[in-house]
């Protein structure tokens, strides 16, 4: 199975620490997305890459958050100086740019669950 | 602003049919998707409607009315494994998805 993978699956950290998550998309997909999901809510868009270019960032993404996709393959999401409000599930998804306009099915990874103490 | 509204919870028994509605208000619209998410799992794509009408995929069907900014997911012959959260999501002119708050479906024997 060559689906989207994320690492780590769980992360517990203390407030003020930095954390980094990794996402490996489906290999032939050139688009990669990061979402955040809190309990009882739908995923919220954070940012999106086409190949190595970061094309859109949500206003939710404060300056403590940074994402990279240096070679257009895997991506990392770093949170600096974590706060308790950052506790959430961080989901990565990938898609291809082919298909009819607007139909770019996003395939989600299992997520990284972050708990900030 | 952009918003999607879904019922928070729906219950049904095995073998029944259930409909989950979604109304949306977004700036720009390309299509409506539906995702299923089991507790602790990742969202899984179910269906997509860009044009008005009904799309059928096995036991699941999805409907869209662009003029009414409304869609629904229809689940037939419910099984216990269908117990999950279901999200509608709008593609609104960029490639990101805007998700609703989700509908928790509980299927009872």
Short mmCIF file of C-alpha atoms in Angstrom, two decimals:
data_model
loop_
_atom_site.label_atom_id
_atom_site.label_comp_id
_atom_site.label_asym_id
_atom_site.label_seq_id
_atom_site.Cartn_x
_atom_site.Cartn_y
_atom_site.Cartn_z
CA UNK A 1 0.00 0.00 0.00
CA UNK A 2 1.57 3.29 -1.09
CA UNK A 3 -0.89 5.66 0.52
CA UNK A 4 -0.08 8.88 2.34
CA UNK A 5 2.06 8.32 5.42
CA UNK A 6 2.74 10.62 8.35
CA UNK A 7 5.29 10.51 11.11
CA UNK A 8 5.05 10.51 14.03
CA UNK A 9 1.53 9.30 14.68
CA UNK A 10 1.48 10.78 18.15
CA UNK A 11 3.49 13.56 19.77
CA UNK A 12 3.36 14.84 23.32
CA UNK A 13 5.35 17.97 24.05
CA UNK A 14 5.61 20.69 26.62
CA UNK A 15 4.46 24.21 25.96
CA UNK A 16 7.20 26.28 24.37
CA UNK A 17 8.92 23.40 22.63
CA UNK A 18 9.27 23.06 18.87
CA UNK A 19 7.84 20.08 16.99
CA UNK A 20 8.19 18.88 13.41
CA UNK A 21 5.92 16.52 11.53
CA UNK A 22 6.62 14.73 8.28
CA UNK A 23 4.28 13.74 5.47
CA UNK A 24 5.07 11.43 2.57
CA UNK A 25 2.42 11.77 -0.14
CA UNK A 26 1.39 9.24 -2.75
CA UNK A 27 4.40 9.15 -5.04
CA UNK A 28 2.80 10.37 -8.25
CA UNK A 29 0.87 13.19 -6.59
CA UNK A 30 2.23 16.68 -7.10
CA UNK A 31 -0.13 18.43 -4.69
CA UNK A 32 0.20 18.24 -0.93
CA UNK A 33 -2.04 19.78 1.72
CA UNK A 34 -1.89 20.26 5.47
CA UNK A 35 -5.05 20.44 7.56
CA UNK A 36 -5.70 20.67 11.28
CA UNK A 37 -8.61 18.93 12.98
CA UNK A 38 -9.84 19.37 16.53
CA UNK A 39 -12.31 17.12 18.28
CA UNK A 40 -15.81 17.34 16.87
CA UNK A 41 -14.81 19.59 14.00
CA UNK A 42 -14.02 19.12 10.34
CA UNK A 43 -10.49 19.49 9.03
CA UNK A 44 -9.34 23.11 8.61
CA UNK A 45 -7.03 24.00 5.75
CA UNK A 46 -3.56 25.22 6.72
CA UNK A 47 -1.44 25.28 3.59
CA UNK A 48 -0.89 23.68 0.20
CA UNK A 49 1.99 22.90 -2.15
CA UNK A 50 2.15 22.18 -5.82
CA UNK A 51 5.47 20.44 -6.29
CA UNK A 52 7.89 22.46 -4.13
CA UNK A 53 5.96 25.73 -4.34
CA UNK A 54 3.81 26.76 -1.39
CA UNK A 55 0.81 28.27 -3.17
CA UNK A 56 -1.56 29.14 -0.37
CA UNK A 57 -1.47 29.64 3.38
CA UNK A 58 -4.43 30.02 5.68
CA UNK A 59 -4.70 32.92 8.08
CA UNK A 60 -4.83 30.18 10.71
CA UNK A 61 -1.16 29.59 10.01
CA UNK A 62 0.54 31.97 12.43
CA UNK A 63 4.19 32.88 12.11
CA UNK A 64 4.99 30.05 14.53
CA UNK A 65 4.02 27.57 11.82
CA UNK A 66 6.17 26.84 8.81
CA UNK A 67 5.88 24.21 6.14
CA UNK A 68 8.32 23.08 3.49
CA UNK A 69 8.41 20.68 0.60
CA UNK A 70 12.00 21.07 -0.53
CA UNK A 71 12.16 18.57 -3.38
CA UNK A 72 8.51 18.36 -4.24
CA UNK A 73 8.16 15.02 -2.52
CA UNK A 74 7.81 14.79 1.27
CA UNK A 75 6.78 17.78 3.36
CA UNK A 76 7.47 18.94 6.90
CA UNK A 77 5.32 21.08 9.15
CA UNK A 78 7.10 22.76 12.05
CA UNK A 79 5.44 24.46 14.98
CA UNK A 80 7.70 26.68 17.05
CA UNK A 81 7.03 27.66 20.67
CA UNK A 82 4.04 25.36 20.92
CA UNK A 83 0.96 26.48 22.82
CA UNK A 84 -1.77 24.38 24.38
CA UNK A 85 -4.14 25.60 21.67
CA UNK A 86 -1.99 23.84 19.09
CA UNK A 87 -3.19 20.48 20.40
CA UNK A 88 -5.00 18.86 17.49
CA UNK A 89 -4.73 16.22 14.80
CA UNK A 90 -2.55 17.41 11.92
CA UNK A 91 -3.60 15.79 8.67
CA UNK A 92 -1.73 15.65 5.42
CA UNK A 93 -3.39 14.94 2.09
CA UNK A 94 -2.18 14.61 -1.47
CA UNK A 95 -3.75 14.75 -4.91
CA UNK A 96 -2.81 14.85 -8.54
CA UNK A 97 -3.47 17.81 -10.78
CA UNK A 98 -5.11 15.69 -13.44
CA UNK A 99 -8.80 15.10 -13.95
CA UNK A 100 -11.69 17.46 -14.57
CA UNK A 101 -11.54 20.97 -13.22
CA UNK A 102 -12.18 20.97 -9.51
CA UNK A 103 -12.07 17.23 -9.18
CA UNK A 104 -8.85 16.62 -7.44
CA UNK A 105 -9.64 13.92 -4.92
CA UNK A 106 -7.56 14.36 -1.83
CA UNK A 107 -6.17 11.27 -0.13
CA UNK A 108 -5.52 11.73 3.55
CA UNK A 109 -2.83 10.26 5.73
CA UNK A 110 -3.51 8.85 9.22
CA UNK A 111 -2.57 12.13 10.88
CA UNK A 112 -0.25 13.17 13.68
CA UNK A 113 -2.01 13.72 16.98
CA UNK A 114 -0.29 16.49 18.93
CA UNK A 115 -0.81 17.10 22.64
CA UNK A 116 0.80 20.16 24.16
CA UNK A 117 1.02 20.04 27.94
CA UNK B 1 -17.87 34.29 4.99
CA UNK B 2 -17.86 30.64 4.15
CA UNK B 3 -19.94 28.06 5.96
CA UNK B 4 -21.26 24.56 5.55
CA UNK B 5 -24.09 23.23 7.68
CA UNK B 6 -24.81 19.59 8.43
CA UNK B 7 -26.83 17.88 11.14
CA UNK B 8 -24.59 17.00 14.05
CA UNK B 9 -25.89 13.48 14.53
CA UNK B 10 -28.08 10.91 12.78
CA UNK B 11 -29.10 7.48 14.04
CA UNK B 12 -30.52 4.56 12.09
CA UNK B 13 -30.80 0.77 12.20
CA UNK B 14 -29.06 -1.79 10.07
CA UNK B 15 -30.59 -2.17 6.63
CA UNK B 16 -32.20 1.26 6.70
CA UNK B 17 -31.62 4.25 4.43
CA UNK B 18 -30.30 7.53 5.78
CA UNK B 19 -29.83 10.94 4.17
CA UNK B 20 -27.29 13.49 5.41
CA UNK B 21 -27.92 17.01 4.19
CA UNK B 22 -25.42 19.76 3.60
CA UNK B 23 -26.09 23.41 2.83
CA UNK B 24 -23.23 25.68 1.95
CA UNK B 25 -22.43 29.33 1.57
CA UNK B 26 -19.08 29.98 -0.05
CA UNK B 27 -17.44 32.55 -2.25
CA UNK B 28 -16.88 30.51 -5.38
CA UNK B 29 -17.94 26.92 -5.92
CA UNK B 30 -16.53 24.14 -8.04
CA UNK B 31 -17.95 21.08 -6.40
CA UNK B 32 -19.11 19.25 -3.29
CA UNK B 33 -17.28 16.26 -1.88
CA UNK B 34 -18.18 13.79 0.83
CA UNK B 35 -15.70 12.15 3.18
CA UNK B 36 -16.11 9.40 5.77
CA UNK B 37 -14.04 9.34 8.93
CA UNK B 38 -14.06 6.58 11.54
CA UNK B 39 -13.00 7.45 15.08
CA UNK B 40 -9.23 7.85 15.17
CA UNK B 41 -8.98 7.37 11.41
CA UNK B 42 -8.27 9.54 8.40
CA UNK B 43 -10.96 11.07 6.21
CA UNK B 44 -11.70 8.83 3.23
CA UNK B 45 -13.12 10.15 -0.03
CA UNK B 46 -16.62 8.91 -0.87
CA UNK B 47 -17.98 11.01 -3.72
CA UNK B 48 -17.87 14.27 -5.62
CA UNK B 49 -20.52 16.33 -7.44
CA UNK B 50 -19.65 19.22 -9.70
CA UNK B 51 -22.94 19.29 -11.62
CA UNK B 52 -26.55 19.12 -10.49
CA UNK B 53 -27.95 15.66 -10.06
CA UNK B 54 -27.32 12.31 -8.46
CA UNK B 55 -24.07 10.34 -8.47
CA UNK B 56 -24.31 6.71 -7.41
CA UNK B 57 -21.45 4.59 -6.12
CA UNK B 58 -22.62 1.28 -4.75
CA UNK B 59 -24.63 1.75 -1.57
CA UNK B 60 -23.76 5.46 -1.44
CA UNK B 61 -25.26 8.21 -3.59
CA UNK B 62 -24.66 11.93 -3.54
CA UNK B 63 -26.85 14.71 -4.86
CA UNK B 64 -26.18 18.35 -5.66
CA UNK B 65 -28.37 21.33 -6.42
CA UNK B 66 -26.15 24.30 -7.20
CA UNK B 67 -29.09 26.71 -7.40
CA UNK B 68 -30.12 25.78 -3.85
CA UNK B 69 -26.53 25.52 -2.51
CA UNK B 70 -27.54 22.13 -1.19
CA UNK B 71 -26.42 18.58 -1.39
CA UNK B 72 -26.94 15.30 0.38
CA UNK B 73 -25.34 11.94 0.90
CA UNK B 74 -27.65 8.93 0.78
CA UNK B 75 -26.55 5.72 2.43
CA UNK B 76 -28.57 2.60 1.66
CA UNK B 77 -28.63 -0.87 3.22
CA UNK B 78 -26.87 0.48 6.27
CA UNK B 79 -24.29 -1.73 7.94
CA UNK B 80 -22.73 -1.44 11.38
CA UNK B 81 -19.41 -0.50 9.76
CA UNK B 82 -21.05 2.63 8.35
CA UNK B 83 -21.04 4.13 11.85
CA UNK B 84 -18.66 7.06 11.40
CA UNK B 85 -18.57 10.81 10.87
CA UNK B 86 -19.45 12.13 7.45
CA UNK B 87 -18.19 15.48 6.18
CA UNK B 88 -19.28 17.51 3.21
CA UNK B 89 -16.56 19.70 1.75
CA UNK B 90 -16.59 22.42 -0.86
CA UNK B 91 -13.97 23.11 -3.51
CA UNK B 92 -14.33 26.86 -3.67
CA UNK B 93 -12.09 28.13 -6.41
CA UNK B 94 -8.74 27.13 -5.03
CA UNK B 95 -7.53 23.64 -4.45
CA UNK B 96 -8.21 23.58 -0.75
CA UNK B 97 -11.28 21.91 0.69
CA UNK B 98 -13.60 23.71 3.08
CA UNK B 99 -15.16 21.15 5.40
CA UNK B 100 -18.41 21.16 7.31
CA UNK B 101 -18.48 20.28 11.00
CA UNK B 102 -19.51 16.72 10.24
CA UNK B 103 -22.45 14.42 10.92
CA UNK B 104 -21.96 11.54 13.30
CA UNK B 105 -23.89 8.50 12.08
CA UNK B 106 -24.69 5.75 14.55
CA UNK B 107 -26.05 2.51 13.14
CA UNK B 108 -27.80 0.20 15.60
CA UNK B 109 -28.49 -3.51 15.14
#
